[in-house]
XYZ file of N, CA, C and O in Angstrom:
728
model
N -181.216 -3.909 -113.817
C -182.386 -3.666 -112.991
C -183.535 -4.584 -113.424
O -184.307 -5.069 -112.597
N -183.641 -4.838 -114.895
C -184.740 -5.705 -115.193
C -184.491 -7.371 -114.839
O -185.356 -8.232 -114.679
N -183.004 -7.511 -114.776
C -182.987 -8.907 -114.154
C -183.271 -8.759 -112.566
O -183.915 -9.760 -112.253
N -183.075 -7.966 -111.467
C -183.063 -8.142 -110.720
C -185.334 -7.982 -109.846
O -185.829 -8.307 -108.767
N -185.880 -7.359 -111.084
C -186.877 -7.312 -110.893
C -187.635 -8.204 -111.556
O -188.838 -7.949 -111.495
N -187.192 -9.641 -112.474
C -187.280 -10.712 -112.815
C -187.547 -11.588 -111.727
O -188.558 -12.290 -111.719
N -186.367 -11.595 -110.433
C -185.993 -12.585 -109.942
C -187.159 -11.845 -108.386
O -187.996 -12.525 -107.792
N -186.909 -10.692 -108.151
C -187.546 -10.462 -107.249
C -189.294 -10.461 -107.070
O -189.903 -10.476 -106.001
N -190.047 -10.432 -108.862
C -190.970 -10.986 -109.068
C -191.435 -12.588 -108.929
O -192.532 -13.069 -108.644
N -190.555 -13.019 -109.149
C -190.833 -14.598 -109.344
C -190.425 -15.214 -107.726
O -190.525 -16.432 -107.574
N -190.013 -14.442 -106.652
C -189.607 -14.990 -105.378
C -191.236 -14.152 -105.073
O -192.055 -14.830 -104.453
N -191.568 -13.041 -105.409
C -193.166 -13.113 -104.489
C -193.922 -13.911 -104.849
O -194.628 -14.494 -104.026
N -193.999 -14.178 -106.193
C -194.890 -15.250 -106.650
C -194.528 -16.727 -105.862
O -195.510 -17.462 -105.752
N -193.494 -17.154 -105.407
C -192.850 -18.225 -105.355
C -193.843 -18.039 -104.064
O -194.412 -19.131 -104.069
N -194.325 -17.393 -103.093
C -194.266 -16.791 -101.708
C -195.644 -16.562 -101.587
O -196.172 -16.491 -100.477
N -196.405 -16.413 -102.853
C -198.137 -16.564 -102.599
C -198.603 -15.113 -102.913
O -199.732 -14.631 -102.821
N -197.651 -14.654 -103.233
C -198.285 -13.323 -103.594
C -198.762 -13.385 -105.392
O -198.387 -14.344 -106.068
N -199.647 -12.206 -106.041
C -199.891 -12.213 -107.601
C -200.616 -13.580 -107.530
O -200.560 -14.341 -108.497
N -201.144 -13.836 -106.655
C -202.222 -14.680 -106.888
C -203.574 -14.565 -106.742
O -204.286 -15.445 -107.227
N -204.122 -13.523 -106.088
C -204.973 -12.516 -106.017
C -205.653 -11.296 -107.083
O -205.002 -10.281 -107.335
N -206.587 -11.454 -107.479
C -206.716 -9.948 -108.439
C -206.535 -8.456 -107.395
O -207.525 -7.880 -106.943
N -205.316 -8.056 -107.169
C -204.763 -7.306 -106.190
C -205.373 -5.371 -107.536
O -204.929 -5.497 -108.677
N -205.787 -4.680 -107.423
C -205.786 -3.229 -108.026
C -204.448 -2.770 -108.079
O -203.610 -3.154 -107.263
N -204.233 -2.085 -108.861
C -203.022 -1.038 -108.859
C -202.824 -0.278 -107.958
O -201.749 0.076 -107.473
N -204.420 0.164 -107.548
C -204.012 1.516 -106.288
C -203.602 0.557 -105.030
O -202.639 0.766 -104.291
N -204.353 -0.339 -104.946
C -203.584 -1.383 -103.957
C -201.928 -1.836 -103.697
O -201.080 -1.947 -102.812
N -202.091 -1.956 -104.747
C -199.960 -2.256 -105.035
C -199.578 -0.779 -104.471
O -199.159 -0.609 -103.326
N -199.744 0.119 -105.278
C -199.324 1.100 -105.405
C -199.118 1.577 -103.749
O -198.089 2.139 -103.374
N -200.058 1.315 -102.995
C -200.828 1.414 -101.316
C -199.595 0.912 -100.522
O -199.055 1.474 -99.569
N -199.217 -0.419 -101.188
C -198.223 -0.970 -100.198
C -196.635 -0.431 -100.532
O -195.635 -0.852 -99.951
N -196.647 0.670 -101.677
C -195.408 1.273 -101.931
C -195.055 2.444 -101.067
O -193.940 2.898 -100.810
N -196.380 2.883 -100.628
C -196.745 3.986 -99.662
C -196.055 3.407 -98.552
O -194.982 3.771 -98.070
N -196.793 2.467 -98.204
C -196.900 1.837 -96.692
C -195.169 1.567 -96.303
O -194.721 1.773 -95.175
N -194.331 1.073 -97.473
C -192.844 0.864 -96.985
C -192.472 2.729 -97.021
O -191.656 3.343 -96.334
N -193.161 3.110 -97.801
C -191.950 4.591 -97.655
C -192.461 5.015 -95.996
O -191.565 5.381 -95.234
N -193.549 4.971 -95.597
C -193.875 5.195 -94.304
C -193.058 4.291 -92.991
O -192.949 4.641 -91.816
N -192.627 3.224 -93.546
C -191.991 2.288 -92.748
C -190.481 3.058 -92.715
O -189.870 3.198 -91.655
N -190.093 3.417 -93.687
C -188.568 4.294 -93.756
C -188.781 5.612 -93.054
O -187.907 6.160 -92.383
N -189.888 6.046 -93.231
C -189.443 7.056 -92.158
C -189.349 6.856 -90.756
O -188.550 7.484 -90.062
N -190.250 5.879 -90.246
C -190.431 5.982 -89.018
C -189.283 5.002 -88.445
O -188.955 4.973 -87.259
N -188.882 4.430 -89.175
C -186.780 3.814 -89.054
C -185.942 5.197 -89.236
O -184.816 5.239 -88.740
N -186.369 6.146 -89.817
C -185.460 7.391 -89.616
C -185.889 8.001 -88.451
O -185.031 8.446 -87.688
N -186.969 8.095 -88.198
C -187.169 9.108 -86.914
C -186.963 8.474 -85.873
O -186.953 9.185 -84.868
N -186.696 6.795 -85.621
C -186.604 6.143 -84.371
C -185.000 5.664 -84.706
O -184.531 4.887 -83.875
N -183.963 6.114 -86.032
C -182.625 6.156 -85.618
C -182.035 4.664 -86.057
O -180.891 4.220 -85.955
N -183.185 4.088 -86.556
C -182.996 2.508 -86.835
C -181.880 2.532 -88.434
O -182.299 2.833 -89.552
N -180.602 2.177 -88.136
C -179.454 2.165 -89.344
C -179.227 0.802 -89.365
O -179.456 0.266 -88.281
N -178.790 -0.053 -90.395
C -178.393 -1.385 -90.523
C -176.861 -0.709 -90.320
O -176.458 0.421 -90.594
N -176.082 -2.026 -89.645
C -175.030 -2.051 -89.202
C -173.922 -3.156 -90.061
O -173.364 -4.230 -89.836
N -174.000 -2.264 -91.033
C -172.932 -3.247 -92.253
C -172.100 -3.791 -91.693
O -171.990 -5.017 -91.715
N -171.301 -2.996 -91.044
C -170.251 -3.295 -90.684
C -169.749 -4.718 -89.773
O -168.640 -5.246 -89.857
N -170.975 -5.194 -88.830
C -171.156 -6.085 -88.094
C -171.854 -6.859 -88.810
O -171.264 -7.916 -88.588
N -172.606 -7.093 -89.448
C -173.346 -8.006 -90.659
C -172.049 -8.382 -91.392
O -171.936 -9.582 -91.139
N -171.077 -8.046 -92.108
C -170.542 -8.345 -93.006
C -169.187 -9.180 -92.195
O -168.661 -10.107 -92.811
N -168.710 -8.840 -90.927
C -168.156 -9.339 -90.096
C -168.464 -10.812 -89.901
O -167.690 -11.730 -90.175
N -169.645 -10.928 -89.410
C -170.630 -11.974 -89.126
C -170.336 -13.097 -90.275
O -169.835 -14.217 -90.174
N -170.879 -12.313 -91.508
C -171.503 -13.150 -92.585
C -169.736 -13.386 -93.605
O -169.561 -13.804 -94.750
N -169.021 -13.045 -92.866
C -167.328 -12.899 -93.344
C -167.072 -14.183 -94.625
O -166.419 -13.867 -95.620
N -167.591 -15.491 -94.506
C -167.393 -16.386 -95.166
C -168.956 -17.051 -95.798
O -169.089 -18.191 -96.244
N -169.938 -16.104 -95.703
C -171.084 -16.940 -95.532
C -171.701 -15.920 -97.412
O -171.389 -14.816 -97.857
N -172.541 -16.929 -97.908
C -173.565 -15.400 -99.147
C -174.311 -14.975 -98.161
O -174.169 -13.793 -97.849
N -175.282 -15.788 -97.420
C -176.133 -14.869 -96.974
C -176.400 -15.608 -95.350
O -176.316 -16.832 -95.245
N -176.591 -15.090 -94.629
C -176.882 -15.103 -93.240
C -178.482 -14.717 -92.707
O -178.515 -13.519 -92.429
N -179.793 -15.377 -92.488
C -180.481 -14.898 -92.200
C -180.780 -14.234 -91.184
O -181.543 -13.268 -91.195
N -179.960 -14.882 -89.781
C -180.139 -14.321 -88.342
C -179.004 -12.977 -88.597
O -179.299 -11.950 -87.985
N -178.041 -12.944 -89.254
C -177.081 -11.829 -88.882
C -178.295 -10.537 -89.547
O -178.594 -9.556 -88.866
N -178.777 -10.739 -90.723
C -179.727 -10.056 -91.889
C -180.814 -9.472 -90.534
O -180.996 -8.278 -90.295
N -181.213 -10.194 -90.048
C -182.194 -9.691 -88.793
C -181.888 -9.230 -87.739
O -182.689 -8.411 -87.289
N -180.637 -9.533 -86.897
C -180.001 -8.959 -86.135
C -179.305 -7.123 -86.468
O -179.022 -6.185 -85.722
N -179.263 -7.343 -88.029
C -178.708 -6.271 -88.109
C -178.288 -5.416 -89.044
O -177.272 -4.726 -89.130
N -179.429 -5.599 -89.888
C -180.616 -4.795 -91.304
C -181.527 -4.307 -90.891
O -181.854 -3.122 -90.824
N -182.212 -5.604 -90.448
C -183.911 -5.611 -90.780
C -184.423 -4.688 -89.913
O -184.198 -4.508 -88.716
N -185.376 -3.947 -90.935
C -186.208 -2.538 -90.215
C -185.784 -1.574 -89.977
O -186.371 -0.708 -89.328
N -184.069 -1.432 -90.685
C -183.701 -0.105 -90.423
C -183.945 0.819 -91.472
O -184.825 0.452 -92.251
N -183.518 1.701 -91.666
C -184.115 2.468 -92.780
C -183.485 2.231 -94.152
O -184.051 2.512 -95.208
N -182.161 1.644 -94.044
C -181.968 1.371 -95.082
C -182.583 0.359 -95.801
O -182.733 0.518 -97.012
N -182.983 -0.704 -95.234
C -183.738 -1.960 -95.377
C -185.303 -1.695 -95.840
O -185.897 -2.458 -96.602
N -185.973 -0.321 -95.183
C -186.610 -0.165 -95.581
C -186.876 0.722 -97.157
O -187.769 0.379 -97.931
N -186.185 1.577 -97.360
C -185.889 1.957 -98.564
C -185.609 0.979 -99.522
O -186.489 0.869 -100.375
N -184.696 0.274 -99.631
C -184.490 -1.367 -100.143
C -185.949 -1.747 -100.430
O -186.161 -1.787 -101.642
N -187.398 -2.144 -99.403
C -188.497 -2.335 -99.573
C -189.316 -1.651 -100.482
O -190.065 -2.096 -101.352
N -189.004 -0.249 -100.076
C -189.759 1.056 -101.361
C -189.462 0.432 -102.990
O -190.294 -0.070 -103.746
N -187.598 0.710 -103.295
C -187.460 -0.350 -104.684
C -187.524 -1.567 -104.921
O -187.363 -1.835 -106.112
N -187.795 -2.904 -103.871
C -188.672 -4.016 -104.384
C -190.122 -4.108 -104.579
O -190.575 -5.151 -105.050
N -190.713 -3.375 -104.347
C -192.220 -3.253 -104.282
C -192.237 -2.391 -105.363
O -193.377 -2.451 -105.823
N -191.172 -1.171 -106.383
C -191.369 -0.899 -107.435
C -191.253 -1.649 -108.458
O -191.845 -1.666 -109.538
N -190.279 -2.385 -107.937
C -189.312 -3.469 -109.032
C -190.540 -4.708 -109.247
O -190.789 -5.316 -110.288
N -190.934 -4.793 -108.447
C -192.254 -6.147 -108.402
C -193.245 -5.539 -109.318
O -193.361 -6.106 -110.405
N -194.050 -4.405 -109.081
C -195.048 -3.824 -109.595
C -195.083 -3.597 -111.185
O -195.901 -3.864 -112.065
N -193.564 -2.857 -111.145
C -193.514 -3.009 -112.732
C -192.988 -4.579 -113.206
O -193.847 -4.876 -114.036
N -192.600 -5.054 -113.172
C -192.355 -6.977 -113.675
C -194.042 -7.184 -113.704
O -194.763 -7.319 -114.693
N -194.351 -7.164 -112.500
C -195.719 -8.241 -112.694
C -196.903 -7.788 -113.090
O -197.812 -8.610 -113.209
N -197.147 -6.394 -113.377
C -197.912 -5.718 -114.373
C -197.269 -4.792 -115.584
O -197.769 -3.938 -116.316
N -195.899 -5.359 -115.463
C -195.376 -5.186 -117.222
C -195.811 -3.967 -117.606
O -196.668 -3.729 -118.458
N -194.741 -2.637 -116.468
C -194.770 -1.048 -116.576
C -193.404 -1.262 -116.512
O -192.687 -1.843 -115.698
N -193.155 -0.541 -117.771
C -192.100 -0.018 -118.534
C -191.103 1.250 -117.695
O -190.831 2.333 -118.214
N -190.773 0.927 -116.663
C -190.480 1.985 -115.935
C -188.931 1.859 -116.465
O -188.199 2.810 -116.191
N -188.484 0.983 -117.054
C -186.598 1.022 -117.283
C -186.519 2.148 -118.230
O -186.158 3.292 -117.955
N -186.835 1.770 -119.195
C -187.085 3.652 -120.086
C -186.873 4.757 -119.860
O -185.937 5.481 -120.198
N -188.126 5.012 -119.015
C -188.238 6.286 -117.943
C -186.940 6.316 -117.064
O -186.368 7.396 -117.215
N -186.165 5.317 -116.026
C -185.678 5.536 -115.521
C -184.303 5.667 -116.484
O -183.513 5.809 -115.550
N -183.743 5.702 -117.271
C -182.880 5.737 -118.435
C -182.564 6.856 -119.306
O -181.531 7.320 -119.788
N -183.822 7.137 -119.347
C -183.848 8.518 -120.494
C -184.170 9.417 -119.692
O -184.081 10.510 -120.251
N -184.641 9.527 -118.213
C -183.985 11.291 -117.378
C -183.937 11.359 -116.030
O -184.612 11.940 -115.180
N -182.559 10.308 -116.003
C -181.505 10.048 -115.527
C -181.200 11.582 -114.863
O -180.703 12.356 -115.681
N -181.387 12.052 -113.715
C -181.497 13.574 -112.985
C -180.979 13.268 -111.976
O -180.854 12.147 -111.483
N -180.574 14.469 -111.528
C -179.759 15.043 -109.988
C -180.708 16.125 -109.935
O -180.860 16.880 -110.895
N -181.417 16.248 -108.757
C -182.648 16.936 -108.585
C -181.691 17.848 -107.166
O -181.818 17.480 -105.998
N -180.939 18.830 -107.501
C -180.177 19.489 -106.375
C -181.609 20.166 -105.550
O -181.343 20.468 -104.387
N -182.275 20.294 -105.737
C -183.659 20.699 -104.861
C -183.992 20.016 -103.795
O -184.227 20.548 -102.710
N -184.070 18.005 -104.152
C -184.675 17.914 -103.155
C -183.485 17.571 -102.315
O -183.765 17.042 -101.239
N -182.034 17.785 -102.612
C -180.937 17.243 -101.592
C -181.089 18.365 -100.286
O -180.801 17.978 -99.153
N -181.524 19.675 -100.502
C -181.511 20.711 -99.376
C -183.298 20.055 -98.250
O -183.702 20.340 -97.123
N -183.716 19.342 -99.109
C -185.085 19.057 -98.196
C -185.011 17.574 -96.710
O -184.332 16.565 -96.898
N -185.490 17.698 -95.934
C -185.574 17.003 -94.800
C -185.716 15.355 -95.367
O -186.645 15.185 -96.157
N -185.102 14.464 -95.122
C -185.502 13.546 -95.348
C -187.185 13.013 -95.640
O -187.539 12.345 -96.612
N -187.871 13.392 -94.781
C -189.187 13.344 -94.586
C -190.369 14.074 -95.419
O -191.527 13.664 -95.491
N -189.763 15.425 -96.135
C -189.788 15.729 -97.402
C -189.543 14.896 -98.470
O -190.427 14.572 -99.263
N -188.573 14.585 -98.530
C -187.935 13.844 -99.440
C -188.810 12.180 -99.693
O -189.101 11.703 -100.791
N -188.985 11.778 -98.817
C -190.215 10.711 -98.465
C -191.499 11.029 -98.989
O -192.181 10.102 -99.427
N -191.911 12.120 -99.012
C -193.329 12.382 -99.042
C -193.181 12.859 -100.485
O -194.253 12.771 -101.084
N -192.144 13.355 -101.252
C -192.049 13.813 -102.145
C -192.244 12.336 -103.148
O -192.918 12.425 -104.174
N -191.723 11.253 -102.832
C -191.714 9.785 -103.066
C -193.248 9.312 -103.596
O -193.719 9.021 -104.695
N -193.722 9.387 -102.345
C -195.238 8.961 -102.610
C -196.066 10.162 -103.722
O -197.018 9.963 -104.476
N -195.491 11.093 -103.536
C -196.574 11.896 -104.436
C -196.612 11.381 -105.604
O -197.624 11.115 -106.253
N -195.030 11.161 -106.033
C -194.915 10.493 -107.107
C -195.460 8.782 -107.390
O -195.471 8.412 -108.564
N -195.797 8.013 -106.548
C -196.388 7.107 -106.132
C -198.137 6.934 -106.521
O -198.726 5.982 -107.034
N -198.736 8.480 -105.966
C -199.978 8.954 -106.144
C -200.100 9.232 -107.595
O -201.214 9.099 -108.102
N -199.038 9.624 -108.371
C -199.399 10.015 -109.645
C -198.941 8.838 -110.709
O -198.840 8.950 -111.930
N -198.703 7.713 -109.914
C -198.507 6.536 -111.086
C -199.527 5.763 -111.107
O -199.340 4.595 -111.448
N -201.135 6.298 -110.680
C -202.539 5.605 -110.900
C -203.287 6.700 -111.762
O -203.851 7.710 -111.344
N -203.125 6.152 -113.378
C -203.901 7.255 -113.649
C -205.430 7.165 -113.854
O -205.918 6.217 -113.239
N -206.304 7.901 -114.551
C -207.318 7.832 -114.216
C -208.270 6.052 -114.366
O -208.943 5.207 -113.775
N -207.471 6.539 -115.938
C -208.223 4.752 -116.517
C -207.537 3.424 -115.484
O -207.575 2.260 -115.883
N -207.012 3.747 -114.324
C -206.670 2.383 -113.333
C -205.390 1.701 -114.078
O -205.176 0.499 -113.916
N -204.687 2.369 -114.762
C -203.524 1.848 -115.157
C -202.628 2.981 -114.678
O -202.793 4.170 -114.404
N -201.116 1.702 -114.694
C -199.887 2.881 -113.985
C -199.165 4.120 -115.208
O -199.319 4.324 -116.412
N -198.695 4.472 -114.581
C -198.103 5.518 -115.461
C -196.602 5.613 -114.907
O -196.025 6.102 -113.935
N -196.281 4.870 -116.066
C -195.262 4.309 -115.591
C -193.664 5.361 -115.733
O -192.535 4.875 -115.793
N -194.056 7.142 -115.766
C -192.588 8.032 -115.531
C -193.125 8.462 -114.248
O -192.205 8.769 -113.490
N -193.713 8.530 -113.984
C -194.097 8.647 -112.278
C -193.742 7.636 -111.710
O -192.917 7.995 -110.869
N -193.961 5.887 -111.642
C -193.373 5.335 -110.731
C -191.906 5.307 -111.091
O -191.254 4.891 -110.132
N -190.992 5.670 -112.373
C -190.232 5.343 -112.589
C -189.312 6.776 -111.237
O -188.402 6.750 -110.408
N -190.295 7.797 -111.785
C -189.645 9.322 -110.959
C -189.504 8.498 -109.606
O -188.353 8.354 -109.196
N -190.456 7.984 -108.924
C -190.371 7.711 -107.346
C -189.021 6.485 -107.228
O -188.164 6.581 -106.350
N -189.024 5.581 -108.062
C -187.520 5.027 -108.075
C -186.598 5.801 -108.106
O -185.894 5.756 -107.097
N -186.141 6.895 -109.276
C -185.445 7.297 -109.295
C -184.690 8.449 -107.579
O -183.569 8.594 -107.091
N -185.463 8.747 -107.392
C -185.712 9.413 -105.841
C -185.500 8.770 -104.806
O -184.825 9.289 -103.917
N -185.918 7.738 -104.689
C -185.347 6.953 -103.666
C -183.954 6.477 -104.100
O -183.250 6.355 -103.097
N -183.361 6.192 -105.119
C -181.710 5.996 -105.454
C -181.252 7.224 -105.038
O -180.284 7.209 -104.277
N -181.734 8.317 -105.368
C -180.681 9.563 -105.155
C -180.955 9.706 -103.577
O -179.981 9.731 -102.825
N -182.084 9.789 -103.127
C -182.227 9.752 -101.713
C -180.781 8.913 -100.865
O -180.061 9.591 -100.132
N -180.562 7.744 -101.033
C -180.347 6.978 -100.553
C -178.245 6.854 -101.256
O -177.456 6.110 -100.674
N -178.019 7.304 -101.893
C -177.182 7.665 -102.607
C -176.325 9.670 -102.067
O -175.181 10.117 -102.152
N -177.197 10.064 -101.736
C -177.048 11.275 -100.959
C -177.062 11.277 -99.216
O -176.876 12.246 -98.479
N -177.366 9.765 -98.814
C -176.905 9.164 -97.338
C -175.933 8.290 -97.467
O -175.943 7.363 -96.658
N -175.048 8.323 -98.298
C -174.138 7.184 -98.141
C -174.761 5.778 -98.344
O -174.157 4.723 -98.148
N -175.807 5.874 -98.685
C -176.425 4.353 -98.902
C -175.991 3.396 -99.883
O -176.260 3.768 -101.025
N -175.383 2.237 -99.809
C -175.461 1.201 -101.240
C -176.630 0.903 -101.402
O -176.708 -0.259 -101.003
N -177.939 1.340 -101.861
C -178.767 0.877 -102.387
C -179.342 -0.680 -103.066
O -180.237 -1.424 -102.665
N -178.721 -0.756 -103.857
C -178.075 -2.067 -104.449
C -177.661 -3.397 -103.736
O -178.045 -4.517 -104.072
N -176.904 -3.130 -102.806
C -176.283 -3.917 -102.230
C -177.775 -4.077 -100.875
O -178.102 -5.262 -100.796
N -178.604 -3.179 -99.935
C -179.557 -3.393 -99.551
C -181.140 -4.073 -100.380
O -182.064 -4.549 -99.721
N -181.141 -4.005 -101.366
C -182.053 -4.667 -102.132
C -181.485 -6.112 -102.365
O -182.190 -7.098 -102.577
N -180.338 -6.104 -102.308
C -179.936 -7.748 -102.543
C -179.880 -8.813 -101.784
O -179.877 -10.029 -101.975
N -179.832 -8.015 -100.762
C -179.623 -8.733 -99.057
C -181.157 -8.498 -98.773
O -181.747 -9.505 -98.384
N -181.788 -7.531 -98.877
C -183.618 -7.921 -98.879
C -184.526 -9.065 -99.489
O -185.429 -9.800 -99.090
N -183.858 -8.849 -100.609
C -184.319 -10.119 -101.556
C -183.877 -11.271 -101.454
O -184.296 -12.175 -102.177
N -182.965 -11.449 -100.551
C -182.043 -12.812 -100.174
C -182.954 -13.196 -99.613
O -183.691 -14.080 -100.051
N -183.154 -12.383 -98.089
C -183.858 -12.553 -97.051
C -185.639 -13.022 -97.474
O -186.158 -14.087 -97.141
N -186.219 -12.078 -98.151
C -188.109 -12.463 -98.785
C -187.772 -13.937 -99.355
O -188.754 -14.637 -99.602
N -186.341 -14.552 -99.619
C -186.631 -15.838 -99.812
C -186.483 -16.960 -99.301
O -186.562 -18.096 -99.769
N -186.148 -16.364 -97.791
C -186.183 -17.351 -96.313
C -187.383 -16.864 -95.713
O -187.199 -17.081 -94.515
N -188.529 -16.321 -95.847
C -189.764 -15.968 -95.570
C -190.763 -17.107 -95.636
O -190.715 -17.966 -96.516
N -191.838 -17.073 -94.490
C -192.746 -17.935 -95.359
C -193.539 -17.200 -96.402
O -193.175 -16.287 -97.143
N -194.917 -17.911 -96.277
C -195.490 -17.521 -96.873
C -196.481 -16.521 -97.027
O -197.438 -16.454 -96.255
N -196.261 -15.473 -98.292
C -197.208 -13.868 -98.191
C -196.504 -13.856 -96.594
O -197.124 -13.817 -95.532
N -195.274 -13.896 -96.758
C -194.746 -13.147 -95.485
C -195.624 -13.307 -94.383
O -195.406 -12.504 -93.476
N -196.841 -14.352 -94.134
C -197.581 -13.964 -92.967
C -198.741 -13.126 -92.927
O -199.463 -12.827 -91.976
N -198.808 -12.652 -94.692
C -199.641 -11.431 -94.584
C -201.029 -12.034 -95.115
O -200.965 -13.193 -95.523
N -201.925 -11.573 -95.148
C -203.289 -11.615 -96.170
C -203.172 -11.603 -98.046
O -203.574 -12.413 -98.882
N -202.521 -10.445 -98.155
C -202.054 -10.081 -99.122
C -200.840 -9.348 -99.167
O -200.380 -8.979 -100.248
């Protein structure tokens, strides 16, 4: 996980991002903003279609038009977004979240009976509680909201893993700051 949040740090940087004095609650803001993007790919039904992506991409590593035709913006893709935007946050302000996520390593049978959308919101709380007062992260809270989105996503049949890799393929056929401000 720490190599893959190595490489996925150094492709935003590559991309114009961390060049800004950006706040924590700010970062933290746009961790929100993808879990909000996953739900509303769950409530509008939006699934990446492996099955036809991998068809597609049969001889290829990575395919950008198949990746957009038939990932991008679904919910899995967006969840994928929730753990690169953790994976970035801790690399590029050097929060120790591998630890945390290591040493309590949980099956939370509680939130598997809750609505997806629960389960989302349960995300960010934990999100909300990785700014602590003094403006630094706290880093078993963002590690908890990683961990939650794996089991989330792991309790849908999701490869997790395998959607963060094909995300991160993709942020590096992007231009630049994706288009964004920040």
């Amino acid at each position: 996980m720490k190599e893959l949040a190595k490489r996925i740090h150094q492709n935003a940087k590559n991309k114009g991002f961390w060049t800004d004095s950006i706040s924590p609650a700010v970062r933290l803001m746009l961790i929100v903003g993808e879990v909000g993007e996953a739900l509303e790919a769950h409530r509008n039904g939006r699934k990446a279609d492996m099955e036809k992506y991998n068809w597609v991409t049969q001889d290829e590593d990575f395919n950008p038009e198949a990746f957009r035709n038939t990932v991008k913006d679904s919910f899995e893709d967006e969840l994928a977004d929730v753990v690169i935007r953790i994976l970035d946050v801790a690399e590029g302000d050097n929060v120790n979240i591998y630890r945390e996520t290591v040493l309590r390593e949980f099956y939370d049978f509680e939130q598997t009976e809750k609505h997806v959308g629960e389960r989302l919101f349960c995300i960010t709380q934990d999100i909300g509680l990785a700014l602590r007062p003094d403006g630094n992260y706290d880093a078993y809270s963002l590690a908890s909201a990683l961990r939650k989105v794996i089991q989330l996503a792991a309790d849908m049949d999701i490869n997790i893993w395998e959607h963060v890799q094909l995300k991160a393929e993709y942020n590096t056929t992007r231009q630049l700051r994706h288009g964004k401000t920040y």
